[in-house]
XYZ file of C-alpha atoms in Angstrom:
578
model
C -11.196 -31.937 -39.005
C -9.935 -30.271 -42.205
C -12.018 -30.389 -45.371
C -10.576 -28.475 -48.269
C -13.416 -26.778 -50.126
C -13.560 -25.923 -53.778
C -14.356 -22.186 -53.945
C -15.090 -21.371 -57.596
C -15.070 -17.799 -58.843
C -13.198 -16.458 -55.844
C -12.076 -12.844 -56.107
C -8.481 -11.774 -56.118
C -7.353 -12.483 -52.602
C -4.749 -11.427 -50.125
C -2.379 -14.180 -51.222
C -2.097 -14.136 -54.990
C -0.290 -17.498 -55.097
C -2.659 -19.432 -52.774
C -4.514 -22.441 -54.120
C -8.282 -22.295 -54.563
C -8.503 -25.237 -52.171
C -7.151 -23.258 -49.274
C -8.912 -23.742 -45.936
C -10.122 -20.805 -43.870
C -7.112 -21.188 -41.554
C -4.784 -20.958 -44.560
C -6.541 -17.821 -45.713
C -6.506 -16.162 -42.306
C -2.835 -16.866 -41.525
C -1.417 -14.027 -43.677
C -3.732 -11.484 -41.934
C -1.966 -11.586 -38.615
C -0.256 -8.272 -37.953
C -2.261 -6.422 -40.616
C -4.979 -3.751 -40.067
C -8.157 -5.792 -40.651
C -11.516 -4.202 -41.460
C -14.805 -6.126 -41.846
C -17.071 -4.835 -44.602
C -20.541 -5.483 -43.169
C -21.626 -3.645 -40.023
C -24.255 -6.139 -38.885
C -24.674 -9.320 -36.917
C -22.457 -11.362 -39.232
C -19.697 -8.791 -38.939
C -19.802 -8.955 -35.129
C -19.701 -12.751 -35.178
C -16.844 -12.624 -37.662
C -14.917 -10.359 -35.392
C -15.270 -12.650 -32.356
C -14.492 -15.736 -34.390
C -11.326 -14.171 -35.770
C -10.092 -13.055 -32.357
C -11.128 -16.124 -30.336
C -10.420 -18.869 -32.857
C -7.648 -17.453 -34.977
C -5.997 -14.769 -32.808
C -6.497 -12.009 -35.412
C -7.301 -8.494 -34.239
C -9.941 -6.507 -36.049
C -9.629 -2.707 -36.268
C -13.168 -1.808 -37.296
C -16.164 -2.185 -39.615
C -16.987 -0.646 -42.979
C -20.512 0.275 -44.048
C -21.673 1.667 -47.355
C -23.683 4.535 -45.996
C -23.371 4.917 -42.253
C -20.763 5.535 -39.514
C -20.686 5.191 -35.739
C -19.648 2.275 -33.555
C -20.482 -1.388 -33.340
C -19.387 -3.885 -30.715
C -16.985 -1.268 -29.359
C -15.224 -0.711 -32.710
C -15.648 2.141 -35.202
C -17.816 1.936 -38.272
C -16.167 3.712 -41.179
C -18.171 4.797 -44.166
C -16.895 3.191 -47.361
C -15.994 6.467 -49.015
C -13.996 7.564 -45.936
C -12.261 4.218 -45.771
C -11.178 4.355 -49.393
C -9.827 7.862 -48.888
C -8.004 7.375 -45.551
C -7.482 3.698 -44.709
C -7.422 1.551 -47.811
C -3.733 1.585 -48.703
C -2.347 -0.365 -45.770
C -5.452 -2.338 -44.815
C -6.939 -5.721 -45.652
C -10.722 -6.160 -45.938
C -12.823 -9.174 -45.221
C -16.340 -8.943 -46.679
C -18.876 -10.242 -44.174
C -22.116 -9.158 -45.918
C -24.558 -11.247 -47.866
C -24.293 -8.523 -50.560
C -20.652 -9.468 -51.111
C -20.878 -9.319 -54.872
C -21.897 -5.652 -54.895
C -19.243 -4.841 -52.294
C -16.619 -6.788 -54.213
C -17.450 -4.905 -57.415
C -17.203 -1.579 -55.567
C -13.807 -2.440 -54.124
C -12.539 -3.519 -57.546
C -13.815 -0.302 -59.115
C -11.759 1.681 -56.630
C -8.666 -0.425 -57.307
C -8.644 -2.043 -53.873
C -7.622 -5.665 -54.370
C -6.588 -6.625 -50.830
C -9.800 -8.321 -49.786
C -11.292 -11.718 -49.226
C -14.706 -13.185 -48.372
C -15.766 -14.236 -44.913
C -19.523 -14.495 -45.301
C -20.422 -17.972 -44.074
C -17.915 -19.219 -41.486
C -18.953 -16.689 -38.836
C -22.536 -17.847 -39.076
C -21.488 -21.478 -38.689
C -19.331 -20.475 -35.684
C -22.264 -18.717 -34.059
C -24.585 -21.614 -34.825
C -22.114 -24.100 -33.350
C -21.938 -22.201 -30.115
C -25.723 -21.928 -30.003
C -26.089 -25.649 -30.725
C -23.568 -26.619 -28.000
C -25.107 -24.261 -25.469
C -28.354 -26.124 -25.712
C -26.866 -29.567 -25.268
C -23.674 -29.639 -23.212
C -25.193 -29.043 -19.759
C -28.075 -31.381 -20.462
C -25.744 -34.237 -21.389
C -23.443 -33.604 -18.409
C -26.382 -33.528 -15.981
C -27.830 -36.750 -17.355
C -24.483 -38.436 -17.060
C -24.399 -37.453 -13.385
C -27.952 -38.615 -12.764
C -29.509 -35.184 -12.403
C -33.236 -35.261 -13.302
C -34.086 -33.053 -16.321
C -36.488 -30.938 -14.240
C -33.672 -29.872 -11.937
C -31.313 -28.673 -14.612
C -29.996 -25.152 -14.361
C -30.446 -23.126 -17.618
C -28.035 -24.120 -20.332
C -25.061 -21.946 -20.886
C -25.901 -19.037 -23.110
C -24.280 -18.658 -26.563
C -22.476 -15.640 -25.141
C -20.783 -17.829 -22.544
C -19.492 -20.105 -25.273
C -18.106 -17.284 -27.352
C -21.058 -16.381 -29.595
C -21.748 -12.750 -28.676
C -25.101 -11.218 -28.462
C -25.198 -8.262 -30.841
C -26.168 -5.209 -28.879
C -27.929 -2.210 -30.434
C -25.365 0.035 -32.008
C -24.973 3.742 -31.596
C -24.880 4.315 -35.299
C -25.354 7.904 -36.415
C -28.588 8.941 -38.038
C -30.425 5.641 -37.709
C -33.773 7.165 -37.060
C -34.535 4.383 -34.623
C -38.067 4.174 -33.244
C -38.962 5.136 -29.749
C -41.353 2.960 -27.814
C -44.286 5.359 -28.328
C -43.531 6.326 -31.958
C -46.370 5.925 -34.455
C -46.160 2.775 -36.509
C -48.191 3.747 -39.595
C -45.054 4.254 -41.687
C -44.103 0.632 -40.950
C -47.481 -0.874 -41.756
C -47.693 0.164 -45.433
C -44.580 -0.690 -47.362
C -44.182 -0.278 -51.145
C -43.648 -3.554 -53.003
C -40.316 -3.382 -54.908
C -37.431 -5.447 -56.175
C -36.210 -6.134 -52.686
C -39.258 -8.322 -52.078
C -39.701 -12.033 -52.895
C -42.593 -14.088 -54.196
C -43.334 -17.811 -54.093
C -45.298 -19.254 -57.004
C -45.638 -23.071 -56.772
C -46.684 -24.598 -60.065
C -47.571 -28.180 -59.193
C -48.094 -30.654 -56.345
C -46.937 -33.574 -58.506
C -43.569 -35.155 -57.725
C -41.289 -37.834 -59.061
C -40.210 -39.126 -55.593
C -42.008 -41.056 -52.863
C -40.341 -39.745 -49.695
C -41.234 -41.564 -46.544
C -42.240 -38.343 -44.788
C -44.369 -36.992 -47.665
C -47.924 -37.756 -48.901
C -46.380 -38.682 -52.239
C -45.310 -41.920 -50.581
C -48.807 -43.102 -51.483
C -48.453 -43.954 -55.128
C -52.184 -44.601 -55.626
C -53.137 -40.918 -55.261
C -53.458 -39.030 -58.530
C -55.426 -35.868 -57.688
C -52.503 -33.487 -57.272
C -53.127 -29.798 -57.822
C -51.536 -27.547 -60.409
C -51.629 -23.755 -60.402
C -54.283 -22.390 -62.745
C -52.902 -20.720 -65.891
C -54.893 -17.553 -65.116
C -53.055 -17.184 -61.793
C -49.607 -17.630 -63.351
C -50.528 -14.982 -65.925
C -51.808 -12.628 -63.224
C -48.645 -12.987 -61.093
C -46.604 -12.347 -64.236
C -48.585 -9.139 -64.770
C -48.124 -8.219 -61.100
C -44.342 -8.495 -61.331
C -43.757 -7.004 -64.777
C -43.354 -3.455 -63.306
C -40.898 -4.816 -60.686
C -37.744 -6.220 -62.385
C -35.381 -7.817 -59.954
C -37.993 -9.419 -57.669
C -36.914 -12.861 -56.386
C -39.367 -15.571 -57.408
C -39.441 -19.107 -55.972
C -40.751 -20.916 -59.055
C -41.908 -23.992 -57.274
C -41.882 -24.918 -53.633
C -45.056 -26.259 -52.052
C -45.464 -29.996 -52.213
C -44.346 -30.718 -55.750
C -41.332 -30.904 -58.103
C -41.433 -28.142 -60.715
C -39.238 -29.904 -63.263
C -41.797 -32.673 -63.801
C -43.991 -30.141 -65.688
C -43.661 -30.228 -69.445
C -43.700 -26.426 -69.760
C -41.633 -25.476 -66.668
C -38.860 -24.048 -68.886
C -41.342 -21.877 -70.776
C -42.730 -20.473 -67.563
C -39.225 -19.804 -66.270
C -38.336 -18.002 -69.505
C -41.386 -15.787 -69.199
C -40.422 -14.511 -65.774
C -36.759 -14.121 -66.633
C -37.808 -12.039 -69.645
C -39.315 -9.439 -67.322
C -36.173 -9.322 -65.193
C -37.233 -11.586 -62.371
C -34.539 -13.373 -60.378
C -35.603 -17.008 -60.166
C -34.910 -19.525 -57.537
C -36.169 -23.115 -57.197
C -36.423 -25.845 -54.585
C -35.824 -29.146 -56.395
C -34.886 -32.743 -55.765
C -32.722 -33.035 -58.975
C -33.732 -36.694 -58.963
C -33.725 -37.289 -62.681
C -30.854 -36.614 -65.022
C -31.419 -33.247 -66.649
C -31.008 -32.567 -70.350
C -28.359 -29.981 -71.230
C -31.056 -27.462 -72.260
C -32.759 -27.908 -68.916
C -29.469 -27.414 -67.088
C -28.884 -24.292 -69.173
C -32.256 -22.855 -68.100
C -31.487 -23.559 -64.427
C -28.048 -22.046 -64.859
C -29.692 -18.689 -65.319
C -31.506 -18.934 -62.015
C -29.883 -16.991 -59.151
C -30.396 -19.659 -56.547
C -31.204 -23.390 -56.378
C -32.132 -25.225 -53.167
C -31.479 -28.975 -53.398
C -33.204 -31.552 -51.207
C -30.409 -33.963 -50.239
C -30.912 -35.831 -46.968
C -27.930 -38.167 -47.069
C -24.828 -38.760 -49.124
C -25.107 -42.469 -48.371
C -26.833 -43.987 -51.412
C -28.565 -46.723 -49.447
C -29.963 -44.340 -46.855
C -31.047 -41.752 -49.382
C -32.892 -44.298 -51.526
C -34.729 -45.700 -48.483
C -35.773 -42.273 -47.208
C -36.393 -40.472 -50.502
C -37.565 -43.335 -52.661
C -36.481 -42.735 -56.238
C -33.548 -40.426 -55.426
C -29.996 -41.168 -56.452
C -27.006 -39.143 -55.042
C -25.034 -39.680 -58.247
C -27.735 -37.972 -60.325
C -28.001 -35.110 -57.863
C -24.258 -34.454 -57.946
C -24.134 -34.751 -61.762
C -27.048 -32.324 -62.182
C -25.393 -29.749 -59.899
C -22.173 -30.062 -61.901
C -24.051 -29.827 -65.210
C -25.926 -26.697 -64.137
C -22.689 -25.037 -63.114
C -21.021 -26.205 -66.357
C -23.829 -24.725 -68.465
C -23.209 -21.309 -66.882
C -19.405 -21.562 -67.190
C -19.648 -22.608 -70.809
C -20.890 -19.128 -71.721
C -18.821 -17.203 -69.158
C -21.682 -16.634 -66.751
C -21.531 -16.982 -62.973
C -23.396 -20.123 -61.903
C -26.324 -19.879 -59.539
C -25.723 -20.283 -55.819
C -26.832 -23.553 -54.308
C -27.921 -24.680 -50.874
C -28.751 -28.108 -49.459
C -31.740 -28.936 -47.310
C -31.446 -32.162 -45.350
C -34.383 -33.581 -43.396
C -33.046 -35.246 -40.221
C -34.440 -38.737 -39.653
C -33.440 -41.710 -37.541
C -31.801 -43.254 -40.640
C -29.710 -40.210 -41.632
C -28.793 -38.475 -38.376
C -25.564 -40.377 -37.663
C -24.024 -39.242 -41.027
C -25.078 -35.573 -41.184
C -21.452 -34.482 -41.333
C -21.094 -36.216 -44.714
C -23.745 -33.887 -46.164
C -21.722 -30.837 -45.029
C -18.572 -32.398 -46.492
C -20.290 -32.992 -49.804
C -21.519 -29.392 -49.875
C -17.962 -28.186 -49.297
C -16.646 -30.393 -52.067
C -19.248 -29.116 -54.512
C -18.675 -25.463 -53.587
C -22.138 -25.123 -52.049
C -22.239 -22.412 -49.396
C -25.258 -23.207 -47.253
C -26.596 -26.386 -45.587
C -29.713 -26.515 -43.444
C -30.718 -29.498 -41.329
C -34.492 -29.602 -40.871
C -36.443 -31.444 -38.208
C -38.887 -34.146 -39.224
C -42.140 -32.945 -37.593
C -44.914 -35.279 -36.632
C -45.401 -38.758 -38.119
C -44.343 -40.323 -41.361
C -46.049 -42.096 -44.277
C -43.529 -44.941 -44.062
C -43.743 -47.082 -40.922
C -40.022 -47.890 -41.201
C -39.036 -44.234 -40.925
C -39.221 -41.798 -38.015
C -37.729 -38.672 -36.626
C -35.060 -38.676 -33.884
C -37.322 -38.555 -30.861
C -36.691 -42.235 -30.160
C -32.847 -42.077 -29.979
C -31.194 -43.543 -26.932
C -28.782 -41.245 -25.120
C -25.718 -42.934 -26.633
C -27.234 -42.555 -30.094
C -28.001 -38.928 -29.429
C -24.415 -38.261 -28.301
C -23.154 -39.751 -31.596
C -25.609 -37.563 -33.481
C -24.384 -34.464 -31.612
C -20.811 -35.364 -32.486
C -21.813 -35.681 -36.143
C -23.432 -32.241 -36.112
C -20.364 -30.722 -34.408
C -18.211 -32.193 -37.151
C -20.603 -30.624 -39.705
C -20.202 -27.220 -38.054
C -16.380 -27.599 -38.050
C -16.477 -28.403 -41.765
C -18.578 -25.292 -42.305
C -16.128 -23.090 -40.472
C -13.105 -24.600 -42.189
C -14.643 -24.328 -45.656
C -16.450 -21.002 -45.035
C -19.914 -22.361 -45.604
C -23.023 -21.765 -43.508
C -24.249 -24.712 -41.415
C -27.646 -24.286 -39.798
C -29.445 -26.802 -37.562
C -33.085 -26.053 -36.752
C -33.772 -25.508 -33.081
C -36.320 -28.349 -33.246
C -33.450 -30.708 -34.007
C -31.225 -29.555 -31.094
C -34.266 -29.481 -28.761
C -35.051 -33.050 -29.642
C -31.413 -34.107 -29.137
C -31.446 -32.352 -25.755
C -34.480 -34.371 -24.717
C -32.749 -37.595 -25.810
C -29.596 -36.640 -23.866
C -31.582 -36.203 -20.670
C -32.552 -39.874 -20.665
C -30.698 -42.682 -18.851
C -27.769 -44.269 -20.603
C -29.930 -47.000 -22.147
C -33.554 -47.139 -23.052
C -33.881 -50.288 -20.993
C -33.542 -48.107 -17.888
C -36.641 -46.139 -18.765
C -39.587 -46.381 -20.997
C -38.726 -45.352 -24.488
C -40.791 -42.564 -25.951
C -43.315 -43.525 -28.526
C -42.059 -43.225 -32.109
C -44.539 -41.337 -34.237
C -46.839 -43.734 -36.066
C -47.146 -43.762 -39.808
C -49.727 -41.305 -41.100
C -52.596 -42.746 -43.094
C -51.767 -42.362 -46.762
C -55.115 -40.826 -47.518
C -54.170 -37.466 -46.007
C -53.751 -35.017 -48.914
C -50.637 -32.984 -49.585
C -50.888 -29.208 -49.641
C -48.896 -26.072 -49.068
C -48.605 -25.749 -45.226
C -51.450 -23.835 -43.563
C -52.339 -23.168 -39.975
C -52.964 -26.299 -37.906
C -56.426 -26.762 -36.401
C -56.720 -24.418 -33.457
C -53.853 -22.214 -34.722
C -55.871 -19.846 -36.892
C -53.676 -17.013 -38.119
C -55.684 -14.333 -36.427
C -56.409 -16.129 -33.180
C -54.858 -14.496 -30.100
C -52.057 -16.332 -28.323
C -52.099 -17.262 -24.642
C -49.086 -16.713 -22.389
C -47.102 -14.520 -24.766
C -44.364 -12.733 -22.717
C -45.138 -9.035 -22.346
C -42.999 -6.789 -24.558
C -41.877 -9.755 -26.668
C -42.503 -10.690 -30.307
C -41.134 -12.887 -33.032
C -38.145 -11.561 -35.023
C -40.009 -12.069 -38.305
C -39.604 -9.839 -41.332
C -41.604 -12.021 -43.700
C -44.715 -9.710 -43.864
C -42.458 -6.861 -45.015
C -40.596 -8.921 -47.644
C -42.491 -11.974 -48.787
C -45.699 -13.050 -50.541
C -46.690 -16.657 -51.246
C -49.355 -17.578 -53.823
C -50.994 -21.005 -53.594
C -52.467 -23.126 -56.366
C -55.946 -21.641 -56.015
C -54.925 -17.996 -55.549
C -54.907 -17.930 -51.734
C -52.102 -15.735 -50.383
C -50.006 -15.644 -47.201
C -46.662 -14.281 -46.030
C -44.938 -17.219 -44.324
C -44.682 -20.951 -44.911
C -46.838 -21.591 -41.845
C -49.787 -19.843 -43.428
C -49.997 -16.424 -41.769
C -52.152 -14.638 -42.715
C -54.257 -16.759 -45.099
C -56.573 -14.754 -47.323
C -57.845 -14.559 -50.908
C -57.444 -11.176 -52.616
C -60.194 -9.700 -54.729
C -58.354 -10.284 -57.990
C -61.136 -8.715 -60.063
C -60.853 -5.425 -58.135
C -57.082 -5.020 -57.813
C -56.156 -5.439 -61.445
C -52.398 -5.797 -61.735
C -51.383 -3.761 -58.668
C -49.070 -5.879 -56.528
C -49.145 -3.271 -53.795
C -52.858 -3.988 -53.305
C -51.897 -7.522 -52.210
C -48.707 -6.659 -50.407
C -50.540 -4.086 -48.269
C -53.885 -5.787 -48.013
C -55.419 -5.557 -44.546
C -54.619 -9.148 -43.438
C -50.883 -8.541 -44.023
C -51.033 -5.065 -42.431
C -52.700 -6.690 -39.393
C -49.991 -9.272 -39.158
C -47.384 -6.494 -39.260
C -49.298 -4.604 -36.558
C -49.422 -7.665 -34.304
C -45.713 -8.348 -34.675
C -44.805 -4.704 -33.998
C -46.870 -4.599 -30.814
C -46.318 -8.102 -29.445
C -50.004 -8.964 -29.856
C -49.139 -12.304 -31.464
C -51.633 -14.709 -32.912
C -51.386 -18.308 -31.719
C -49.757 -19.254 -34.979
C -46.931 -16.736 -34.570
C -46.592 -17.412 -30.866
C -46.014 -21.146 -31.540
C -43.694 -20.577 -34.483
C -40.344 -22.353 -33.996
C -38.557 -20.765 -36.921
C -38.237 -17.197 -35.625
C -36.659 -16.314 -32.242
C -38.521 -14.356 -29.553
C -37.082 -10.832 -29.108
C -38.089 -7.519 -27.513
C -40.660 -5.605 -29.502
C -38.224 -2.669 -29.670
C -35.683 -4.940 -31.378
C -38.122 -5.922 -34.125
C -39.188 -2.302 -34.648
C -35.544 -1.306 -35.118
C -35.035 -4.155 -37.608
C -38.132 -3.172 -39.585
C -37.158 0.475 -39.482
C -33.649 -0.418 -40.764
C -35.064 -2.702 -43.410
C -37.271 0.020 -44.828
C -34.483 2.597 -44.715
C -32.051 0.303 -46.531
C -34.647 -0.547 -49.197
C -35.049 3.168 -49.875
C -31.330 3.720 -50.416
C -30.364 4.309 -54.047
C -27.332 1.991 -53.659
C -28.469 -0.947 -51.557
C -25.459 -3.069 -50.608
C -26.224 -3.683 -46.957
C -28.945 -5.342 -45.032
C -29.921 -4.742 -41.396
C -28.424 -8.128 -40.531
C -25.154 -7.435 -42.391
């Protein structure tokens, strides 16, 4: 399926006469026969190499990195300065790093204009293989009458063409040994590479069926105390460049009368703002102009189908969402400024799952580069809405086909498509059922949640206290989670944690720490979480986390070590993940 994506603000590319609507296949075709280098010696670069070779028949000569050399995936890593001196003239470069803007500017400064971007398609290709590996064998076995308990393990992503990225023999990495001291990894200076979440309100202008706001009678929504906003502003003043999520939590920031004033305050100290928003009401031009100076906007957009969206997210209108996105981009373009990047978050429900590919197509048409499909956990506040646990096998197969189309759109338009493992696991369970639900008892659809349950920023579930030890954690394993080294979340009352699941939850002594952000970033609860992750001594909350994969402790240590080294580089244009 070919969807031609609008790619605004694309750099000068390998084909000067190509249209901006060119598909990835159109852009790759001229590369055959050339010496191709991938700028980004990380996981994305490896997946890009295998996608190019397996899907497009293009041979890659090696990788480029800003400050290191060595080998990766059997190919040489060439330092950027060496590449420009020895290889640039007859080579084409595909940028496969999330720091593509910095890399692009560096290439332009050196007069190298034979480059293009390949940042998102390799991730969608990897995610497609991972998605299929979890589902194909389950569906085939169910069709042949094999009980789910007797299934052999599903094919690995490697078997379907998504390679596992092995540790590289990069020179001078300073990788940790198993018995190396970890103190240098437990205390990390807070700097502009870190991010902060500061929700401002729980109030919202929608009544989504899976959200406590579905109960219109409740009025006691929290708002962040002015003293806390002022204190966070003081914390971040010495750290220009920090990424701030000005919102999040359970509310919609743009319903506040002074949200623009707060945004201007943080932008004035050099903070890079992002926001999660529903864009449900038509913005004024001045509001769009304020948002146009954010660096990233995450839009909640469950379905392109107007009828479905309005029934799931009561009060939402796809036409207003699309108009607001266009208006924000226009406000930036009107003054010659690059618009913010956007992504779409789509909650997968029984009403929307059959049309998930339309969301990916809309993202491609709008020039949006990232779409994430999120599982609907637990029950709902609307009895007419549920997750996808109750799908019959035929319905699940149609849903799988829709997700596969979404991945293909992502590859073709060079956008990232991500499906939470909870979604694919649920589909796998549905595929393992008989052909019709009449042949077996249908699983219970989650009941509606009593509307009296309050909304709040997610915290640990009962029994999953952040510090409680986990049972049955595999020895030598841990979660691949870098949040405690990069992320701080403030709640409405001043409580702090590092991840959206509430680990660790604590309240700093604000009177004692003054305006020192490092005192919070390296407070003992966060240091203890880092220690547990680095040793595999996971709490129950981390052990049961479904967002971060389980990996060897040594793998996490290397990632953390690389993260810290990269953050200390004077010219940071790479990340450990490429």
